[in-house]
Amino acid sequence: MLKMSKRLLENLVHGPVTRLKPREPFEGARGHVEIDIDKCIFCMRCMRECPSGCLTVNPSDGTWNINQFECIACGVCVSVCAKHAITMNETPRKPAYHKDISTYRGTPPVRVAKAKAPSEADHKAPENEKKESEAGTPSAEA
Amino acid sequence: MPDSNISFIPFGPQHPVLPEPIHLRLVVENEKVVEALPTVGYVHRGLEKMVEAKDVNQMIYVVERICGICSCMHAMAYCQGIEELMNVEIPERAKYLRVIWAELHRMHSHLLWLGLLADSFGYESLFMQTWRIRERVMDILDKTAGNRVIISVNVIGGVRRDIDTEMQKWVLQSLDAIEKDLREIYNVMKDDYTVKQRTVGVGVLSADDARELGLVGPMLRASGVASDHRMTGYAAYKDLDFEPVVETAGDSYARMIVRMKELFQSIDLIRKAFARMPEGDIAVKVRGNPTGEVISRVEQSRGEVLYYIKADGTKNLSRLRVRTPTFANIAALFKILPGCSLSDVPVLVLTIDPCISCTER
Ligand code: SF4
Ligand code: SF4
């Protein structure tokens, strides 16, 4: 028992050994995924490779959706995106009441959007990074 | 039963000493256990079946979630299996990095276990001290890999992150501090009256019994069998000359000592790995899908894990089967529990280092 005494006394004056983890992340920590939708070309690669199935990329209407609450922050999407549109933020996502899906609107390249009526393509371009909520709609993935 | 002193006591699935649900049906005569029947099946998640839904690469992140504590080794075993199927030779540096992260995982697993053991016989102060040390190991993992537990560094063909020279220096410094603290704890654990009272001579397993029951890892080594799958030299272990830690007593105390010594061994291995790690790439590009079947084995902190992988050339595997170390070690409970006193049951259950989420997947 006496062997521990020195350590116990030290602990009394020593600050906490734990870090305030979410508030003081290490450099390069995997917190949450962010997208620069202007860079995205809607190739859907990230969606195909994402292990948790939390991404839905829809080139026809130019939306890029992520369910941050199903994302496991593995960073696969970050490494596969050829356009470097996805980045990993060091801080974890914010807590929320509902597992909302964040939707980002961008402009898919003309090749893909061509099939759509031009009027539709017009009004979605300026709404970059606007988030929409679809409360409580977890994806069907098991 | 004609003997009225016999009673049945359900131990678990919810019990203060158990971090995870396992049920033991104990037949006790007064305070003495005469029979123990373990039952598992409370946290089955069907992860092996997920090969049908997830492709070969996505499965890495699924197998990592079989068990948080050995996540890195699970991914390592899986990736090594797939690499063998696809005849991929990964870069030397990647092999060393895998060893480093695997050993860090072994350290934090053993430290967690030591804390739980101390907790199981009511030595709360020691429990807090071991977890204090563990926190430093978690910091190393966090800083080098970006996450504390599930570090997701392994990919088919290598690893995803590198540890640069500056980071290596920091890791080595942290390891020095960890080693110093560990020595302190080791001396307490080794000689303390309380610890000895509860562990020496409790739950003795002979080498023959251990072999016959098919035990693996520290359970086997504490009974005097020098079996460590790392000795086969997968990844970079072949270049890091070391000997398995063996104790001969086969009791709870021996199991504790084996794990404590393995902590020092891990520190040693990480130091050696850093010193011998060559420069170069950390991953090779892998194309195509695997075909064939393979068995891949890796020594985890609890013992040897076995991956059976069957692939048919499509992007999904046709079968994945995982035999985890705790599944093998649960057999020991049949042998060590009968004859012990009821108050020793929590300690004995913990000495097998049960990881139920591993066992049931
Ligand atoms: S984020 Fe990158 S990978 Fe995903 S659709 Fe856009 S460009 Fe493709
Ligand atoms: S970090 Fe992983 S889980 Fe999250 S969106 Fe990217 S690929 Fe999917």
Coordinates of C-alpha atoms in Angstrom, one line a residue, chain B residues 2 7 18 49 86 95 114 116 133 139 143 178 181 208 220 226 236 306 309 328:
Chain B
P2 CA -31.7 -34.9 -2.0
S7 CA -28.9 -24.1 -4.8
L18 CA -19.4 -7.7 -16.0
K49 CA -23.8 -12.1 -42.4
M86 CA -5.1 -11.6 -53.8
K95 CA 3.8 -4.0 -41.8
L114 CA -6.0 -4.9 -15.1
L116 CA -11.4 -4.4 -14.2
I133 CA -2.1 5.0 -17.5
D139 CA -3.9 9.6 -26.4
K143 CA -3.0 11.5 -32.0
I178 CA 3.9 5.0 -19.5
D181 CA 4.1 4.5 -14.3
D208 CA -2.5 -30.2 -20.0
L220 CA -2.7 -20.6 -22.2
A226 CA 4.6 -21.1 -24.8
A236 CA 6.7 -7.3 -39.1
L306 CA -9.1 -16.9 -36.7
I309 CA -12.6 -16.0 -45.7
A328 CA -12.1 -20.4 -27.0

